[in-house]
């Protein structure tokens, strides 16, 4: 670690960095910084650097509940040192005497007087102040056991966007996986000089002991130049960042991270172009067939495929490999030899104007999104009047398939993990993107399952981007699927965060009860249809809430979790949008961070739940699944014919 400088109690130990003392009972502060100055912006040209960094670290309280104070990744003026009186919650960053300049991402493990009340452990962005300008709750972590934490920080000098992604936990336990996503627009030239020091800082107290260990670190910057070189006055703009591994506890990991950072840089460039073209076209053009062509020509994604490539991958779109069929096209299983992987290829019907609009919406939307609980976009193709989208292949089909076609029984642990995964995806769409993404078609057949039965939300054909705090403008067609559409949307035709939360509530009830959103039953020989949410509310009111749990589970579940999932489902599917929780509040209830709310024992269901939830002809619905619930995930391994609800005969639903 010749390129790492240590200060305070920081030191190197067995190919890792220890930032603070490993002995309890001491005040300890430490810093580890890159030994070379980093060129953040160029005074001559005014260019500001793009940069990205990835690091793997551990905060370990060695089983102690009381812990502190945390650590941070920081940028500070070149030559910066640990300030006087900067221990404890000041994280060796801040001193009231000096008030130093810095920009930092903090991992705070102890509540202090300058933190928001009752926030607890959190990730925050600090701008020359130890009081974070923006935070993400991080209370459910594995610090007591020293779980490994992965962090990615990316700065885009064009948009001035500083984004942070944090992941920790084990794949095998949904209760331990924690994700934090936060971003803030900040002009770094307003906070930092041309040349900066970068690195890590940490602090602990005698009574609040924890270890702070960094295992690997990569950093790349578009203006990274040797400190003693003269600035190139002919440079007209930032150059492509070159990954610069600083150190790694494993040479193999170092190589892999180099590859990951390179790919991430390319993807960020492509996603930025996609966002620009999407915004520009929506602003200046309003969806006529001519403007549709222009918008599609500006599509961009992870990779552009030729039609010949996709025809070869799908055996010339052989019906034997068809996964699903909808009103606007078909989905085929394919194999890409260069990736050595299966994919799902959606082929849009050429003469379908609505299908082409959904193609544009889907590529424009999902190309900007990255989350472990969203179906991954592999690429797209527009060639020879052909419109195709390529997605990752989901071998375990859809949630609907496993809940209602009985291929195998999903255990309670798997169901609860799926609920949390879907909630995490919705939280990302509603709060962690530059614009709010309204999906408008959340249902169990659009919740796809990977090889480990992790949930991935798919089918963004009806999705729309809106500014945060705004609803979608009124639409002529009612989009969505029978049984999952919020009552106020049926009346107003305005989609909102609350309408997507309603759909999530219905899926939560399906997971708990093992019944579809609209299920059939016989009453004196007459076939009727019943709303799941109305039926569950009646059982809740009778005090017999566990009676609605899926009987196939044979009570092999955790009762408290069943109660939480059912109550969250009812609360999210409340007839009044004002009474529904935010998706973040729903997650807190599911994870046990908030008390289980008490719901009214009786509730009046709007008439449109009884009438519209059987009237599929009112819906512009989904491109690949039937409203009655027979649909499968369009990127999943199921050879079935499915269809959106566009022309089904209207029938009324009976609710007891």
XYZ file of N, CA and C in Angstrom, residues 411-611:
603
model
N -42.413 -21.172 -0.275
C -42.376 -21.141 1.188
C -42.678 -19.734 1.686
N -42.987 -19.646 2.982
C -43.285 -18.328 3.541
C -42.067 -17.417 3.486
N -40.901 -17.952 3.766
C -39.684 -17.136 3.716
C -39.485 -16.548 2.331
N -39.734 -17.353 1.296
C -39.593 -16.866 -0.070
C -40.634 -15.800 -0.381
N -41.866 -16.000 0.065
C -42.921 -15.022 -0.194
C -42.610 -13.675 0.456
N -42.131 -13.727 1.690
C -41.854 -12.475 2.395
C -40.680 -11.748 1.736
N -39.691 -12.508 1.274
C -38.566 -11.900 0.571
C -39.033 -11.273 -0.737
N -39.965 -11.926 -1.421
C -40.505 -11.373 -2.664
C -41.232 -10.063 -2.381
N -42.030 -10.024 -1.313
C -42.750 -8.793 -0.951
C -41.777 -7.657 -0.683
N -40.711 -7.948 0.057
C -39.720 -6.913 0.352
C -38.970 -6.478 -0.902
N -38.670 -7.435 -1.776
C -37.989 -7.091 -3.020
C -38.836 -6.205 -3.906
N -40.127 -6.524 -4.033
C -41.024 -5.699 -4.838
C -41.168 -4.310 -4.221
N -41.281 -4.251 -2.894
C -41.375 -2.952 -2.221
C -40.112 -2.131 -2.444
N -38.954 -2.794 -2.415
C -37.691 -2.094 -2.651
C -37.638 -1.523 -4.066
N -38.106 -2.283 -5.041
C -38.140 -1.796 -6.426
C -39.045 -0.580 -6.543
N -40.214 -0.639 -5.897
C -41.158 0.471 -5.978
C -40.609 1.707 -5.266
N -39.912 1.495 -4.145
C -39.284 2.622 -3.435
C -38.253 3.304 -4.327
N -37.486 2.503 -5.062
C -36.497 3.058 -5.989
C -37.181 3.864 -7.094
N -38.246 3.330 -7.669
C -38.944 4.019 -8.757
C -39.558 5.324 -8.290
N -40.043 5.363 -7.062
C -40.778 6.534 -6.591
C -39.899 7.584 -5.927
N -38.714 7.192 -5.453
C -37.955 8.164 -4.686
C -36.499 8.302 -5.029
N -35.906 7.324 -5.714
C -34.462 7.332 -5.895
C -34.034 7.610 -7.324
N -34.970 7.984 -8.189
C -34.638 8.342 -9.569
C -34.756 9.860 -9.730
N -34.105 10.391 -10.776
C -34.212 11.824 -11.040
C -35.664 12.231 -11.234
N -36.431 11.384 -11.879
C -37.862 11.589 -12.023
C -38.591 10.392 -11.430
N -39.804 10.636 -10.957
C -40.619 9.548 -10.420
C -41.113 8.674 -11.569
N -41.005 7.366 -11.411
C -41.468 6.424 -12.436
C -42.775 5.805 -11.955
N -43.848 6.043 -12.694
C -45.134 5.416 -12.416
C -45.250 4.176 -13.300
N -45.293 3.013 -12.686
C -45.302 1.762 -13.452
C -46.646 1.532 -14.114
N -47.730 1.700 -13.371
C -49.116 1.619 -13.839
C -49.598 0.210 -14.173
N -48.784 -0.802 -13.934
C -49.264 -2.159 -14.197
C -48.584 -3.169 -13.270
N -48.509 -2.841 -11.982
C -47.929 -3.751 -11.006
C -48.941 -4.857 -10.711
N -48.527 -6.099 -10.903
C -49.383 -7.257 -10.640
C -48.480 -8.477 -10.532
N -49.031 -9.561 -10.051
C -48.200 -10.733 -9.766
C -47.608 -11.352 -11.022
N -48.252 -11.195 -12.164
C -47.679 -11.757 -13.388
C -46.569 -10.884 -13.957
N -46.418 -9.676 -13.448
C -45.287 -8.832 -13.832
C -44.173 -8.858 -12.796
N -44.349 -9.643 -11.741
C -43.283 -9.858 -10.767
C -42.600 -11.165 -11.149
N -41.413 -11.061 -11.708
C -40.716 -12.227 -12.230
C -39.711 -12.724 -11.211
N -39.326 -13.992 -11.323
C -38.487 -14.646 -10.321
C -37.227 -15.200 -10.975
N -36.071 -14.820 -10.415
C -34.818 -15.316 -10.952
C -34.522 -16.715 -10.431
N -33.327 -17.213 -10.664
C -33.009 -18.585 -10.291
C -33.048 -18.813 -8.787
N -32.924 -17.733 -7.995
C -32.994 -17.852 -6.535
C -34.330 -17.384 -5.992
N -35.315 -17.212 -6.867
C -36.653 -16.761 -6.507
C -36.639 -15.356 -5.897
N -35.723 -14.517 -6.350
C -35.753 -13.106 -5.987
C -36.681 -12.380 -6.945
N -37.426 -11.406 -6.418
C -38.410 -10.690 -7.224
C -37.741 -9.671 -8.125
N -38.239 -9.587 -9.375
C -37.797 -8.558 -10.318
C -39.030 -8.039 -11.051
N -39.304 -6.773 -10.886
C -40.464 -6.162 -11.532
C -40.157 -5.918 -13.003
N -41.074 -6.330 -13.875
C -40.879 -6.177 -15.307
C -42.055 -5.516 -15.982
N -42.041 -5.476 -17.313
C -43.064 -4.907 -18.181
C -43.310 -3.430 -17.878
N -42.475 -2.576 -18.466
C -42.599 -1.132 -18.287
C -43.278 -0.468 -19.486
N -44.087 -1.239 -20.208
C -44.741 -0.698 -21.391
C -45.727 0.406 -21.092
N -46.315 0.404 -19.894
C -47.270 1.449 -19.526
C -46.641 2.503 -18.622
N -45.366 2.353 -18.293
C -44.718 3.253 -17.343
C -44.557 4.650 -17.937
N -44.590 5.629 -17.063
C -44.381 7.015 -17.462
C -43.504 7.717 -16.427
N -42.712 8.677 -16.895
C -41.867 9.487 -16.023
C -42.584 10.794 -15.714
N -42.620 11.171 -14.446
C -43.199 12.447 -14.033
C -42.251 13.095 -13.032
N -42.364 14.397 -12.892
C -41.557 15.087 -11.897
C -42.048 14.705 -10.505
N -41.122 14.681 -9.543
C -41.489 14.350 -8.174
C -42.534 15.352 -7.672
N -43.548 14.826 -6.986
C -44.610 15.671 -6.448
C -45.757 15.907 -7.401
N -45.709 15.317 -8.596
C -46.769 15.506 -9.579
C -47.421 14.165 -9.915
N -48.705 14.243 -10.279
C -49.405 13.092 -10.821
C -49.268 13.099 -12.336
N -49.625 11.981 -12.959
C -49.639 11.916 -14.413
C -50.890 12.619 -14.923
N -50.765 13.302 -16.043
C -51.915 13.974 -16.624
C -53.006 12.958 -16.965
N -54.237 13.433 -16.996
C -55.376 12.571 -17.293
C -55.204 11.910 -18.661
N -55.484 10.607 -18.731
C -55.381 9.864 -19.982
C -56.750 9.366 -20.400
N -56.936 9.216 -21.708
C -58.232 8.746 -22.202
C -58.457 7.292 -21.837
N -57.428 6.472 -22.004
C -57.558 5.056 -21.726
C -57.215 4.755 -20.277
N -57.917 3.806 -19.713
C -57.638 3.354 -18.352
C -56.616 2.233 -18.426
N -55.387 2.524 -17.962
C -54.299 1.561 -18.057
C -54.210 0.727 -16.784
N -53.799 -0.506 -16.935
C -53.650 -1.375 -15.779
C -54.332 -2.699 -16.018
N -54.486 -3.466 -14.959
C -55.049 -4.808 -15.082
C -56.152 -5.020 -14.057
N -57.121 -5.777 -14.455
C -58.320 -6.019 -13.667
C -57.967 -6.522 -12.268
N -58.471 -5.843 -11.246
C -58.259 -6.244 -9.872
C -57.140 -5.516 -9.177
N -56.260 -4.864 -9.946
C -55.090 -4.193 -9.380
C -55.181 -2.672 -9.481
N -56.240 -2.144 -10.069
C -56.336 -0.712 -10.349
C -57.041 0.002 -9.201
N -56.446 1.082 -8.724
C -56.996 1.843 -7.606
C -58.322 2.483 -8.006
N -59.277 2.555 -7.067
C -60.613 3.077 -7.409
C -60.591 4.520 -7.898
N -59.712 5.368 -7.316
C -59.713 6.774 -7.752
C -59.165 6.909 -9.167
N -58.286 5.968 -9.586
C -57.757 6.020 -10.944
C -58.854 5.669 -11.947
N -59.724 4.763 -11.566
C -60.844 4.409 -12.435
C -61.717 5.637 -12.703
N -61.875 6.487 -11.688
C -62.740 7.654 -11.820
C -62.036 8.821 -12.501
N -60.763 9.075 -12.148
C -60.097 10.291 -12.611
C -59.180 10.083 -13.800
N -58.771 8.834 -14.058
C -57.783 8.499 -15.104
C -56.414 9.141 -14.818
N -56.141 9.506 -13.560
C -54.857 10.089 -13.186
C -54.059 9.093 -12.359
N -52.887 8.693 -12.894
C -52.005 7.794 -12.155
C -51.135 8.603 -11.203
N -50.734 7.974 -10.096
C -49.929 8.645 -9.088
C -49.116 7.597 -8.333
N -48.274 8.049 -7.420
C -47.567 7.116 -6.561
C -48.563 6.241 -5.807
N -49.654 6.860 -5.365
C -50.633 6.137 -4.555
C -51.326 5.033 -5.340
N -51.506 5.217 -6.655
C -52.147 4.152 -7.429
C -51.220 2.951 -7.582
N -49.907 3.200 -7.688
C -48.958 2.082 -7.720
C -48.867 1.406 -6.356
N -48.952 2.186 -5.280
C -48.951 1.600 -3.934
C -50.172 0.704 -3.759
N -51.316 1.113 -4.306
C -52.524 0.278 -4.241
C -52.260 -1.079 -4.903
N -51.669 -1.059 -6.087
C -51.391 -2.315 -6.796
C -50.433 -3.193 -5.994
N -49.423 -2.562 -5.375
C -48.516 -3.326 -4.518
C -49.283 -3.989 -3.378
N -50.245 -3.278 -2.798
C -51.046 -3.849 -1.714
C -51.795 -5.098 -2.143
N -52.317 -5.093 -3.357
C -53.034 -6.275 -3.859
C -52.072 -7.453 -4.005
N -50.875 -7.204 -4.546
C -49.895 -8.284 -4.682
C -49.493 -8.812 -3.308
N -49.360 -7.926 -2.318
C -49.026 -8.360 -0.959
C -50.093 -9.303 -0.415
N -51.351 -8.979 -0.661
C -52.444 -9.852 -0.204
C -52.426 -11.187 -0.954
N -52.102 -11.177 -2.237
C -51.995 -12.429 -2.988
C -50.911 -13.327 -2.394
N -49.788 -12.735 -2.013
C -48.708 -13.510 -1.408
C -49.141 -14.142 -0.096
N -49.869 -13.384 0.713
C -50.273 -13.887 2.021
C -51.391 -14.911 1.931
N -52.325 -14.686 1.017
C -53.546 -15.498 0.982
C -53.508 -16.633 -0.034
N -52.658 -16.527 -1.038
C -52.644 -17.546 -2.079
C -53.853 -17.492 -2.980
N -54.526 -16.351 -3.013
C -55.692 -16.144 -3.891
C -55.408 -14.981 -4.834
N -55.952 -15.010 -6.058
C -55.730 -13.908 -6.995
C -56.543 -12.674 -6.626
N -56.213 -11.555 -7.245
C -56.865 -10.275 -6.945
C -58.374 -10.347 -7.115
N -58.826 -11.031 -8.133
C -60.249 -11.325 -8.338
C -60.357 -12.835 -8.453
N -61.034 -13.471 -7.507
C -61.128 -14.926 -7.552
C -62.595 -15.355 -7.707
N -62.744 -16.566 -8.241
C -64.070 -17.076 -8.567
C -64.585 -18.001 -7.470
N -65.877 -18.006 -7.291
C -66.517 -18.933 -6.361
C -67.959 -19.149 -6.836
N -68.601 -20.157 -6.277
C -69.990 -20.448 -6.633
C -70.912 -20.113 -5.479
N -72.036 -19.515 -5.783
C -73.059 -19.167 -4.803
C -74.395 -19.709 -5.291
N -74.804 -20.827 -4.664
C -76.053 -21.505 -5.078
C -76.026 -21.860 -6.559
N -74.908 -22.365 -6.972
C -74.757 -22.813 -8.346
C -74.448 -21.719 -9.341
N -74.394 -20.470 -8.867
C -74.096 -19.345 -9.750
C -72.622 -18.969 -9.601
N -71.909 -18.886 -10.705
C -70.508 -18.516 -10.663
C -70.375 -17.008 -10.450
N -69.611 -16.638 -9.431
C -69.425 -15.228 -9.078
C -67.938 -14.907 -8.988
N -67.640 -13.624 -8.958
C -66.274 -13.152 -8.790
C -66.207 -12.254 -7.560
N -65.108 -12.371 -6.832
C -64.992 -11.647 -5.574
C -63.676 -10.891 -5.525
N -63.720 -9.689 -4.955
C -62.523 -8.878 -4.761
C -61.753 -9.391 -3.552
N -60.455 -9.671 -3.747
C -59.628 -10.183 -2.665
C -59.549 -9.201 -1.509
N -59.340 -7.914 -1.808
C -59.165 -6.933 -0.744
C -60.431 -6.803 0.093
N -61.614 -6.861 -0.544
C -62.863 -6.771 0.215
C -63.045 -8.001 1.095
N -62.701 -9.170 0.574
C -62.854 -10.412 1.345
C -61.930 -10.421 2.562
N -60.661 -9.994 2.359
C -59.711 -9.983 3.475
C -60.140 -8.977 4.526
N -60.700 -7.826 4.108
C -61.104 -6.822 5.089
C -62.232 -7.328 5.980
N -63.116 -8.116 5.401
C -64.192 -8.715 6.211
C -63.604 -9.642 7.263
N -62.618 -10.445 6.863
C -61.986 -11.355 7.828
C -61.227 -10.584 8.901
N -60.578 -9.502 8.529
C -59.884 -8.661 9.503
C -60.870 -8.091 10.515
N -62.008 -7.622 10.012
C -63.015 -7.058 10.897
C -63.596 -8.058 11.869
N -63.611 -9.321 11.503
C -64.145 -10.368 12.380
C -63.114 -10.845 13.391
N -61.894 -10.284 13.325
C -60.846 -10.693 14.255
C -60.212 -12.014 13.915
N -60.397 -12.478 12.692
C -59.900 -13.794 12.291
C -58.916 -13.634 11.135
N -57.953 -12.738 11.309
C -57.094 -12.356 10.193
C -56.219 -13.502 9.709
N -55.763 -14.367 10.605
C -54.900 -15.470 10.171
C -55.660 -16.513 9.360
N -56.986 -16.441 9.386
C -57.774 -17.394 8.606
C -57.598 -17.183 7.107
N -57.123 -16.001 6.695
C -56.960 -15.750 5.262
C -55.604 -16.228 4.759
N -54.695 -16.628 5.647
C -53.379 -17.108 5.220
C -53.534 -18.334 4.326
N -52.671 -18.447 3.348
C -52.734 -19.538 2.380
C -52.735 -20.887 3.118
N -53.828 -21.658 3.012
C -53.886 -22.932 3.739
C -52.842 -23.945 3.270
N -52.322 -23.777 2.064
C -51.306 -24.710 1.557
C -50.005 -24.628 2.356
N -49.825 -23.524 3.071
C -48.630 -23.393 3.903
C -48.708 -24.237 5.163
N -49.910 -24.721 5.480
C -50.111 -25.579 6.658
C -49.512 -24.936 7.918
N -49.706 -23.630 8.041
C -49.236 -22.850 9.195
C -47.715 -22.863 9.362
N -46.998 -23.181 8.305
C -45.535 -23.115 8.350
C -45.097 -21.687 7.995
N -45.372 -20.780 8.905
C -45.029 -19.381 8.700
C -44.837 -18.720 10.057
N -44.303 -17.514 10.027
C -44.138 -16.707 11.229
C -45.378 -15.820 11.353
N -46.171 -16.024 12.385
C -47.467 -15.346 12.503
C -47.333 -13.829 12.444
N -46.327 -13.284 13.100
C -46.167 -11.829 13.100
C -45.936 -11.307 11.692
N -45.155 -12.043 10.889
C -44.907 -11.606 9.515
C -46.169 -11.710 8.674
N -46.961 -12.761 8.893
C -48.231 -12.887 8.177
C -49.125 -11.700 8.501
N -49.212 -11.364 9.797
C -50.025 -10.222 10.209
C -49.519 -8.947 9.535
N -48.204 -8.753 9.529
C -47.651 -7.530 8.947
C -47.932 -7.450 7.450
N -47.767 -8.557 6.734
C -47.986 -8.522 5.287
C -49.451 -8.269 4.961
N -50.352 -8.884 5.708
C -51.786 -8.683 5.450
C -52.192 -7.252 5.761
N -51.758 -6.731 6.904
C -52.131 -5.366 7.277
C -51.527 -4.363 6.296
N -50.278 -4.577 5.892
C -49.680 -3.698 4.888
C -50.465 -3.773 3.584
N -50.878 -4.983 3.186
C -51.663 -5.123 1.977
C -52.969 -4.362 2.045
N -53.678 -4.473 3.174
C -54.945 -3.751 3.343
C -54.724 -2.246 3.381
N -53.695 -1.821 4.091
C -53.438 -0.391 4.216
C -53.067 0.208 2.859
N -52.216 -0.486 2.104
C -51.837 0.015 0.781
C -53.015 0.010 -0.189
N -53.921 -0.950 -0.028
C -55.087 -1.046 -0.905
C -56.309 -0.364 -0.295
N -56.091 0.577 0.608
C -57.197 1.332 1.202
C -57.939 2.086 0.104
N -59.271 2.138 0.162
C -60.018 2.837 -0.900
C -59.652 4.306 -1.043
N -59.230 4.926 0.066
C -58.853 6.337 0.010
C -57.348 6.472 -0.169
N -56.897 7.163 -1.211
C -55.446 7.324 -1.402
C -54.789 8.101 -0.272
N -55.563 8.938 0.423
C -55.005 9.718 1.526
C -54.659 8.852 2.724
N -55.265 7.681 2.812
C -55.018 6.788 3.950
C -53.914 5.771 3.658
N -53.455 5.730 2.428
C -52.412 4.757 2.089
C -51.047 5.248 2.573
N -50.207 4.340 2.998
C -48.861 4.744 3.409
C -47.982 4.985 2.191
N -46.878 5.678 2.390
C -45.846 5.704 1.346
C -45.211 4.320 1.292
N -44.526 4.017 0.205
C -43.915 2.696 0.115
C -42.803 2.554 1.154
N -42.158 3.660 1.506
C -41.152 3.609 2.560
C -41.750 3.247 3.908
N -42.933 3.797 4.208
C -43.614 3.458 5.458
C -44.041 1.994 5.457
N -44.472 1.505 4.300
C -44.846 0.093 4.204
C -43.645 -0.809 4.466
N -42.490 -0.436 3.929
C -41.276 -1.222 4.157
C -40.919 -1.235 5.638
N -41.050 -0.087 6.298
C -40.740 -0.027 7.732
C -41.630 -0.974 8.528
N -42.892 -1.077 8.156
C -43.799 -1.999 8.850
C -43.383 -3.439 8.585
N -43.091 -3.753 7.335
C -42.703 -5.125 6.993
C -41.415 -5.544 7.688
N -40.491 -4.626 7.827
C -39.221 -4.956 8.456
C -39.265 -4.848 9.977
N -40.420 -4.482 10.537
C -40.546 -4.403 11.980
C -39.974 -3.141 12.572
N -39.678 -2.145 11.723
C -39.139 -0.892 12.230
C -40.248 0.052 12.684
N -41.479 -0.251 12.332
C -42.629 0.561 12.738
C -43.696 -0.364 13.313
N -44.497 0.191 14.223
C -45.554 -0.603 14.841
C -46.623 -0.978 13.828
N -47.266 -2.102 14.086
C -48.352 -2.548 13.224
C -49.560 -1.652 13.453
N -50.020 -0.947 12.424
C -51.157 -0.035 12.622
C -52.461 -0.803 12.845
N -53.392 -0.158 13.515
C -54.725 -0.726 13.738
C -55.655 -0.148 12.681
N -56.299 -1.008 11.921
C -57.181 -0.587 10.841
C -58.631 -0.594 11.319
N -59.506 0.160 10.666
C -60.932 0.094 11.012
C -61.494 -1.295 10.740
N -62.393 -1.747 11.591
C -62.952 -3.091 11.450
C -63.903 -3.191 10.262
N -64.510 -2.082 9.910
C -65.410 -2.067 8.761
C -64.998 -0.936 7.834
N -65.195 -1.168 6.558
C -64.855 -0.144 5.582
C -65.798 -0.285 4.393
N -66.164 0.842 3.833
C -67.062 0.840 2.681
C -66.247 0.837 1.405
N -66.427 -0.193 0.620
C -65.714 -0.282 -0.648
C -66.422 0.571 -1.702
N -65.673 1.343 -2.491
C -66.290 2.132 -3.562
C -67.033 1.225 -4.537
N -68.134 1.717 -5.095
C -68.887 0.891 -6.052
C -68.046 0.405 -7.223
N -67.045 1.199 -7.624
C -66.285 0.783 -8.812
C -65.407 -0.425 -8.549
N -65.142 -0.771 -7.272
C -64.426 -2.016 -7.015
C -65.324 -3.195 -7.361
N -66.610 -3.031 -7.123
C -67.545 -4.117 -7.423
C -67.895 -4.192 -8.894
N -67.849 -3.049 -9.597
C -68.271 -3.057 -10.989
C -67.106 -3.057 -11.956
